[in-house]
Coordinates of C-alpha atoms in Angstrom, one line a residue:
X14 CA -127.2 -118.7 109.7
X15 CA -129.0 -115.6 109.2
X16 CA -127.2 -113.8 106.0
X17 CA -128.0 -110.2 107.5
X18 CA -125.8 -111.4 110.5
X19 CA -123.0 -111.7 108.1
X20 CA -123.5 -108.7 106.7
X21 CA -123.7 -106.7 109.7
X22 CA -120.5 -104.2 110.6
X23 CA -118.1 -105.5 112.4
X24 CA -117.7 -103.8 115.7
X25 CA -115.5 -100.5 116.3
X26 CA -112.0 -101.0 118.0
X27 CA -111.8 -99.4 121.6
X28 CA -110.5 -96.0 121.9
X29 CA -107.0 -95.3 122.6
X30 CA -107.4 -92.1 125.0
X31 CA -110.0 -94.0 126.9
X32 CA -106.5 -95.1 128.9
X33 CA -103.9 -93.2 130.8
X34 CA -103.8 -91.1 127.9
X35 CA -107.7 -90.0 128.5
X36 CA -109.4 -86.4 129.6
X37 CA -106.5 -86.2 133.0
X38 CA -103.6 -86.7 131.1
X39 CA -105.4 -83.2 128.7
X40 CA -106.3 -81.4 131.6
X41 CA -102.7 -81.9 132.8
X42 CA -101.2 -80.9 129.5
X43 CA -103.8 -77.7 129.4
X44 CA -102.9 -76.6 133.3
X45 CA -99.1 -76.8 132.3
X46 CA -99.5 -74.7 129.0
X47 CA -101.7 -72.4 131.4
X48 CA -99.5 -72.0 134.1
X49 CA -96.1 -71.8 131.4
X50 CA -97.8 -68.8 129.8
X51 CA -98.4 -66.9 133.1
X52 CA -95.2 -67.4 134.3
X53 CA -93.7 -65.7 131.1
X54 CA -96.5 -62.7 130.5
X55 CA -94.6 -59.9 132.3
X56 CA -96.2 -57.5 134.8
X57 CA -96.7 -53.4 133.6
X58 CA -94.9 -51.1 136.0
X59 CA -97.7 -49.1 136.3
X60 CA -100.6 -51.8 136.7
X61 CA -101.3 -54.0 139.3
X62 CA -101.1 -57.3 137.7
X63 CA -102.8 -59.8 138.8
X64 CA -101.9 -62.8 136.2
X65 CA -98.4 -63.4 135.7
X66 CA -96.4 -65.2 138.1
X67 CA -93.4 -64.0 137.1
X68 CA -92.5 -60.0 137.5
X69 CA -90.2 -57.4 137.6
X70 CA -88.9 -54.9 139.9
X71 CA -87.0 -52.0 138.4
X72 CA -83.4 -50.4 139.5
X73 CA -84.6 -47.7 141.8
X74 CA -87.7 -49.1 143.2
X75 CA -89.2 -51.5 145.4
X76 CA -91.9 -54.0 144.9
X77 CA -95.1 -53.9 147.5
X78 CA -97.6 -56.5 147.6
X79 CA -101.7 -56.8 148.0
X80 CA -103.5 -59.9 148.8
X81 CA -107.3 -59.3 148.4
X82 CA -106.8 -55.8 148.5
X83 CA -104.9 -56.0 152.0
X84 CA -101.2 -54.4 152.2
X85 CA -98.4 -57.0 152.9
X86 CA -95.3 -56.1 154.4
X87 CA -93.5 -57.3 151.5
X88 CA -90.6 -55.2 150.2
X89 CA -88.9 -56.6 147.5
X90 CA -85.8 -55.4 145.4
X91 CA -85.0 -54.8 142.0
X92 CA -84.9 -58.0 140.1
X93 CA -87.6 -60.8 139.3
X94 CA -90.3 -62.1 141.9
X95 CA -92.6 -64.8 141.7
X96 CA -96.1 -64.0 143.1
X97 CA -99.6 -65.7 143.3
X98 CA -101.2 -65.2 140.2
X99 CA -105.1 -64.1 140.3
X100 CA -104.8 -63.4 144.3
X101 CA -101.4 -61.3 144.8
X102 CA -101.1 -58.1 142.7
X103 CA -97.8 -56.0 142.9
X104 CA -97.1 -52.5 142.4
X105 CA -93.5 -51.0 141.7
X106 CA -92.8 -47.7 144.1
X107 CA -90.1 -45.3 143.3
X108 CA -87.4 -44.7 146.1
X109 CA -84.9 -42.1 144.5
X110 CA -85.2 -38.9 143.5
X111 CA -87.9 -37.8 141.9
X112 CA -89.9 -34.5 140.4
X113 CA -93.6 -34.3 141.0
X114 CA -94.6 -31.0 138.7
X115 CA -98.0 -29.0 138.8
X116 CA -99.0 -26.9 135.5
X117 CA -101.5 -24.8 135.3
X118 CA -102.9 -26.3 132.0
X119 CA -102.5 -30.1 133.4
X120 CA -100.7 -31.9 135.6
X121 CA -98.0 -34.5 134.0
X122 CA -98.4 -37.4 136.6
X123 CA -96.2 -40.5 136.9
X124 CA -98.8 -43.1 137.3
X125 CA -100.8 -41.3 134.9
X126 CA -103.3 -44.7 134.0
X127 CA -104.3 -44.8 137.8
X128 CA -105.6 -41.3 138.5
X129 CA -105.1 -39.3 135.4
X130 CA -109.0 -37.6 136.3
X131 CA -107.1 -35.7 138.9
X132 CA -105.6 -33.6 137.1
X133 CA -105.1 -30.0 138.1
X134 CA -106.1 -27.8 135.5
X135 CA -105.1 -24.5 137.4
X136 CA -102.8 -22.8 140.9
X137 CA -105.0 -19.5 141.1
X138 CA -103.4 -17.4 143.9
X139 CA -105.1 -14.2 145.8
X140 CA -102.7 -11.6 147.2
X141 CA -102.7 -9.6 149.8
X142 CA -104.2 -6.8 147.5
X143 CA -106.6 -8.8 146.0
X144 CA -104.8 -9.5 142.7
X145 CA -105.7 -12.9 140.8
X146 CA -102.5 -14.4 140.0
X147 CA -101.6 -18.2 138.5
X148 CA -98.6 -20.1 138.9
X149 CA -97.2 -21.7 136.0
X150 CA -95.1 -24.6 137.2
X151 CA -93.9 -25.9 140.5
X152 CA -91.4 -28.5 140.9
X153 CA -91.2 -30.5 143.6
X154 CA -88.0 -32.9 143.9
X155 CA -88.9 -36.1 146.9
X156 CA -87.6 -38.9 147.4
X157 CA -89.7 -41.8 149.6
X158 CA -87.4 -43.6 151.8
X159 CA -87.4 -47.5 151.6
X160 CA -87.8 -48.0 155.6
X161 CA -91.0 -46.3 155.5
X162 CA -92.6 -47.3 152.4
X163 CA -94.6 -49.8 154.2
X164 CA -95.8 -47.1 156.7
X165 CA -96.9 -44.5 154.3
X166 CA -98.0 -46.7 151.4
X167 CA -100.3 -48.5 154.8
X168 CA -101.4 -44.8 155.5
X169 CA -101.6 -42.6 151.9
X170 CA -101.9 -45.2 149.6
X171 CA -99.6 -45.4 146.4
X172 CA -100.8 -41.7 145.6
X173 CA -99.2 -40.7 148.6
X174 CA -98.0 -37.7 146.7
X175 CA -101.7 -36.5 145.9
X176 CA -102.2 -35.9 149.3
X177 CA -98.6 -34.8 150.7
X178 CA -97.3 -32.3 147.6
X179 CA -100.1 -31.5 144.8
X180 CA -102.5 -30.7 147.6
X181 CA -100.3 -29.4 150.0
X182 CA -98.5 -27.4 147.2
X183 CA -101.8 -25.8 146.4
X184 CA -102.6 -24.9 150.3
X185 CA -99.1 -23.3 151.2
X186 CA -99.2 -21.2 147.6
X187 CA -102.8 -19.6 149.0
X188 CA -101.7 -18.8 152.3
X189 CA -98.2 -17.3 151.1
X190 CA -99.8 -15.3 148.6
X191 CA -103.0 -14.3 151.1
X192 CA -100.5 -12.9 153.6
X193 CA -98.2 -10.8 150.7
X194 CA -98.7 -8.1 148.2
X195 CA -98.4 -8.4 144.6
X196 CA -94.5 -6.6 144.8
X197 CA -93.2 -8.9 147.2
X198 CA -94.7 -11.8 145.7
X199 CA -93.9 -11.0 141.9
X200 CA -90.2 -9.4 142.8
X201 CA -89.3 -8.3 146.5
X202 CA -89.7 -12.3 148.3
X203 CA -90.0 -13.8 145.4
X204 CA -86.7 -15.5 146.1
X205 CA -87.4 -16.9 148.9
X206 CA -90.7 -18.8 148.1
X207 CA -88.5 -21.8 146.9
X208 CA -87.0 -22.2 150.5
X209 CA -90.4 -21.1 152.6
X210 CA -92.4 -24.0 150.4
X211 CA -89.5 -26.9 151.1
X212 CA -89.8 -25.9 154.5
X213 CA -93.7 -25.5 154.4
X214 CA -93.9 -29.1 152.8
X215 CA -91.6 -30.5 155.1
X216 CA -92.4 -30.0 158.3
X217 CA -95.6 -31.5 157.6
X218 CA -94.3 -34.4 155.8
X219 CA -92.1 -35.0 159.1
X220 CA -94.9 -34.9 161.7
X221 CA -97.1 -37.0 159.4
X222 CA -95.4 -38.4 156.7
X223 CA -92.0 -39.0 157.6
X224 CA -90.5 -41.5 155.3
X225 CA -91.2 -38.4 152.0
X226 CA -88.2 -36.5 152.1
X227 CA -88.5 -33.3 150.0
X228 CA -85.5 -31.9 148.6
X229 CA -86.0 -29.2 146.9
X230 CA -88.8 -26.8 145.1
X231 CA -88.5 -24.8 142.1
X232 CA -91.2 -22.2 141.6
X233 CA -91.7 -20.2 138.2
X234 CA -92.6 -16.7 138.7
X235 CA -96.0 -16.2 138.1
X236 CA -98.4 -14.6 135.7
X237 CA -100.1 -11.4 136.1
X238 CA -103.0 -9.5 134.7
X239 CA -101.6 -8.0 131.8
X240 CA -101.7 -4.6 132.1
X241 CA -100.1 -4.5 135.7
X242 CA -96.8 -6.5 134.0
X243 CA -97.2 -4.0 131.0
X244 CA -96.7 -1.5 134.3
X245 CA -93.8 -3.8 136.0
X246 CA -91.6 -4.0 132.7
X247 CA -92.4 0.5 132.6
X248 CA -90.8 0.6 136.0
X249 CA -88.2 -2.0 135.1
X250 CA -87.3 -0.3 132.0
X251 CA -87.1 3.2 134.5
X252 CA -85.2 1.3 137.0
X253 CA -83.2 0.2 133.8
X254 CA -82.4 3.7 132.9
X255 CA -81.8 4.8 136.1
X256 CA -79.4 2.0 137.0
X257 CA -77.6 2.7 133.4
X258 CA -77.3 5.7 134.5
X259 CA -75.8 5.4 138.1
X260 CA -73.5 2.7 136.6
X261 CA -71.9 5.6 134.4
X262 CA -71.5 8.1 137.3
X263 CA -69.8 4.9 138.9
X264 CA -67.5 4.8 135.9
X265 CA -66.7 8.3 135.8
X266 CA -66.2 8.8 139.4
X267 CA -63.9 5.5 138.7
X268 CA -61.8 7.5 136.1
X269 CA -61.6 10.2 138.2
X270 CA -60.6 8.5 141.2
X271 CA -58.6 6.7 138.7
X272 CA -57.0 9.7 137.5
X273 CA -56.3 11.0 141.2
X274 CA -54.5 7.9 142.4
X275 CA -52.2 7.8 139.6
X276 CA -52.0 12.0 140.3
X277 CA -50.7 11.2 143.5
X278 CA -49.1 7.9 142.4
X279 CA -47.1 10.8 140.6
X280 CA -46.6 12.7 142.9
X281 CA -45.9 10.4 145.6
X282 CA -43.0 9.2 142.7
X283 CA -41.7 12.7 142.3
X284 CA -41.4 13.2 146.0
X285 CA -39.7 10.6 146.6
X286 CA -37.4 11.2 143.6
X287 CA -37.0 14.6 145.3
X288 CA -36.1 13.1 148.9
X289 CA -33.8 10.6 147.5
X290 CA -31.8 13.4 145.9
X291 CA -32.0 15.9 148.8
X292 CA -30.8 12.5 150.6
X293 CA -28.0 12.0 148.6
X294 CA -26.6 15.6 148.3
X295 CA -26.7 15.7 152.5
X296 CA -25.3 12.8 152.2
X297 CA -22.5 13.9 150.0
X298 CA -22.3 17.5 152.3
X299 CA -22.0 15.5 154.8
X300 CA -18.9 13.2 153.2
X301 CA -17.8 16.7 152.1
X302 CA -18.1 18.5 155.9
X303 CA -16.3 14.8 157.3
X304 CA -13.2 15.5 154.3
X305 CA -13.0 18.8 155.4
X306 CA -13.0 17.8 158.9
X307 CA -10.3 15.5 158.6
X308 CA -8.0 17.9 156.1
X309 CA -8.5 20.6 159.0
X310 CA -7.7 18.4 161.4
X311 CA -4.5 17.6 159.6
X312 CA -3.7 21.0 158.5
X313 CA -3.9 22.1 162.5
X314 CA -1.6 18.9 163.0
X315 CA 0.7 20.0 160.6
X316 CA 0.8 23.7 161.8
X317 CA 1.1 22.8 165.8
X318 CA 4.0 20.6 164.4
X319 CA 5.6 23.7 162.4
X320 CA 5.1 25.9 164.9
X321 CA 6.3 23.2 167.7
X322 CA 9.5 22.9 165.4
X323 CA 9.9 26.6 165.0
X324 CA 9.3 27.2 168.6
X325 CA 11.6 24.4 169.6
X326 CA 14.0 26.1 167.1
X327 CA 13.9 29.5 168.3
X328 CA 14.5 27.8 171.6
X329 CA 17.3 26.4 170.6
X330 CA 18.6 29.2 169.0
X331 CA 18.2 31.6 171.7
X332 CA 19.9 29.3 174.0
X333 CA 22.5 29.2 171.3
X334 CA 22.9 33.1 171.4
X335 CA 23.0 32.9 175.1
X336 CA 25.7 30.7 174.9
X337 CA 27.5 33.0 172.2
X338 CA 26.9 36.4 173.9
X339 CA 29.6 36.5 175.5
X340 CA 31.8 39.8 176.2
X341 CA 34.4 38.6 173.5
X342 CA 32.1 37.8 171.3
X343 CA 30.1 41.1 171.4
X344 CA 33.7 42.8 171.6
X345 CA 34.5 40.8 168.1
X346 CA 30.8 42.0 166.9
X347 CA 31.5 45.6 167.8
X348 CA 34.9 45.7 166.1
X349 CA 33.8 43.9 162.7
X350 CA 30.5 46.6 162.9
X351 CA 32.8 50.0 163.0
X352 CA 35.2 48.4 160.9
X353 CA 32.7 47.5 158.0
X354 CA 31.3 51.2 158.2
X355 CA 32.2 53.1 155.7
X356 CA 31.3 56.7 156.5
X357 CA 34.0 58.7 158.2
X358 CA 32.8 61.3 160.3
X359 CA 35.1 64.9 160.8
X360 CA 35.4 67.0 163.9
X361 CA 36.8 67.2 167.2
X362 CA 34.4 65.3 168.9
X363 CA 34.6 62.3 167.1
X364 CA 37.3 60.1 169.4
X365 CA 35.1 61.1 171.7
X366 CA 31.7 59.5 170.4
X367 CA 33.9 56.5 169.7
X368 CA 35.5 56.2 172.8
X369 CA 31.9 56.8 174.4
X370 CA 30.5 54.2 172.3
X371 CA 33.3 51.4 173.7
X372 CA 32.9 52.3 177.1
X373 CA 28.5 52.1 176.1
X374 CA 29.7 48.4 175.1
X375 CA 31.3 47.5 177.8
X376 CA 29.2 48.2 180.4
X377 CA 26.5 46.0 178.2
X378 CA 28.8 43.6 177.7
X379 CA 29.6 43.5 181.4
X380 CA 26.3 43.4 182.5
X381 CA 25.3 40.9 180.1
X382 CA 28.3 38.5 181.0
X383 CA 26.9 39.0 184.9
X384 CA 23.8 37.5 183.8
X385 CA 24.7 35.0 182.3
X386 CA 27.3 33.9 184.9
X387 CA 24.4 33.8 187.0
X388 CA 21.7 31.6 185.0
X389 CA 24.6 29.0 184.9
X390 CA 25.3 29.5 188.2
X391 CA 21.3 29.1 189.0
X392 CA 21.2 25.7 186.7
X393 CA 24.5 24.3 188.5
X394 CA 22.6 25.0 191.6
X395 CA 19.6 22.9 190.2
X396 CA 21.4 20.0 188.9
X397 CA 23.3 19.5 192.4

């Protein structure tokens, strides 16, 4: 036996991967660890992504998809997604509110890595007069609904907003400011420019884009040449003064008006005071003139009942006498007369004035007894 043959190497044991465990089974293990790390490598907001598998929608907006560059109408929720990596790139679009705002040094953009060249450096605006004047920021609040993001992202592209607000925004500023002076824009309509762009911006939006909504649009006022403010803050410092001073004729005129209400506030009060006693002292006349009244009426009463009882009296009286004067008793009256007379009279013709005087009293007495015979007589007459 040849001794080099014995000392020859033996021969190398076969390889262990050249089995089930060769180049497929590492291939295999590579595609998973490939395929594990795209599913977990998130996807930016604001790029379209076109590794990761995995990727997320935020609260307020909706996912929209592009397969070699074409728009699917895939919406998609907030939440995670799962996409086809390297063929399917997805882009988040806002659906709530939101403010798009143009400055006139740069404008601030929300996808500011996609077209962040442009930028609008500057809102110069020519009025009616020919004055150069520049907006300083306009706000613009929209809001895309989520039934037509399909339509208008298919139409306008993500930068739908480009075309629909900071262009249009720029178009509607010129022609307000074209058909308006520098005093109506700067103070006299300068209120209303909020309202006119809205509706400006709108109506377009409708008719061409009608899933932007715009909400609202906030205007700054705007910056003049400098020596034409230096001139507007002059007449606002006038108009100032001259309001100041209108504001204190309002105040005095107020105290004087002031003064003359409570003047006849006053004498409204003493008037009244004045009635309300003159009220009360006819009043009290009047309680007086109803006492009076009343003791008059008595007093008559009492009167017409004196003078009914001396009346009915005398009546009864005189029919009394009546009743006494009768011959005898005149006769009796007669005697008891001469008798108490104390003066005694001389002369012959004395017996003869008495004796004159008896016969003087008889004839009375006879004619008075012949009356009154015939009253009775006459009331005899009247009781048969």
């Amino acid at each position: 036996m040849d001794p080099s043959q014995d000392s020859a190497a033996p021969p190398s044991p076969p390889a262990q991967s050249g089995g089930s465990f060769g180049i497929p089974a590492r291939l295999a293990f590579a595609s998973i660890v490939i395929i594990a790390s795209l599913a977990v490598v998130p996807s930016c907001w604001y790029t379209r992504s076109s590794l990761s598998i995995l990727h997320q929608v935020p609260e307020g907006h909706v996912g929209v998809y592009w397969k070699g560059g074409a728009l699917l109408k895939t919406i998609t929720g907030p939440g995670f997604h799962l996409k086809m990596p390297l063929v399917t790139q997805n882009e988040p679009v806002l659906v709530t509110l939101q403010t798009d705002q143009v400055f006139v040094l740069a404008q601030i953009m929300k996808k500011l890595l996609l077209f962040w060249l442009s930028q609008v450096r500057d809102i110069p605006c020519g009025t009616k007069g020919g004055v150069m004047i520049n907006f300083e920021k306009i706000e613009v609040v929209n809001k895309l609904k989520k039934e037509y993001v399909y339509e208008t992202l298919l139409s306008y592209g993500v930068n739908y907003d480009n075309t629909w607000i900071y262009d249009k925004i720029h178009h509607e500023i010129n022609q307000f400011c074209s058909s308006h002076s520098l005093q109506q824009v700067y103070i006299d309509v300068f209120d209303q420019i909020d309202e006119k762009m809205k509706d400006a911006l709108q109506c377009d939006c409708t008719k061409y884009a009608p899933g932007i909504e715009i909400l609202s649009v906030r205007v700054t006022k705007p910056i003049i040449p400098e020596r034409i403010r230096r001139n507007y803050e002059q007449m606002e410092e006038e108009r100032t003064k001259v309001l100041i001073s209108i504001e204190r004729q309002k105040v005095v005129e107020k105290e004087s008006e002031t003064q003359k209400k409570m003047a006849i506030h006053e004498a409204e009060k003493t008037a009244t005071v004045s009635n309300i006693l003159r009220e009360q002292k006819l009043k009290e006349k009047e309680n007086a003139m109803e006492l009076q009244e009343i003791e008059n009426q008595m007093f008559i009463a009492h009167q017409k009942c004196r003078a009914d009882a001396d009346f009915y009296s005398a009546m009864k009286e005189a029919e009394a006498n009546k009743m006494k004067l009768t011959p005898e008793f005149l006769e009796l009256k007669f005697i008891e007369a001469i008798a108490n007379n104390t003066k005694i009279f001389f002369g012959h013709k004395v017996p003869d004035m008495v004796l004159d005087q008896r016969l003087l009293v008889g004839n009375f007495l006879e004619n008075v007894s012949q009356q009154v015979h015939g009253e009775r007589q006459m009331k005899s007459d009247d009781n048969a």
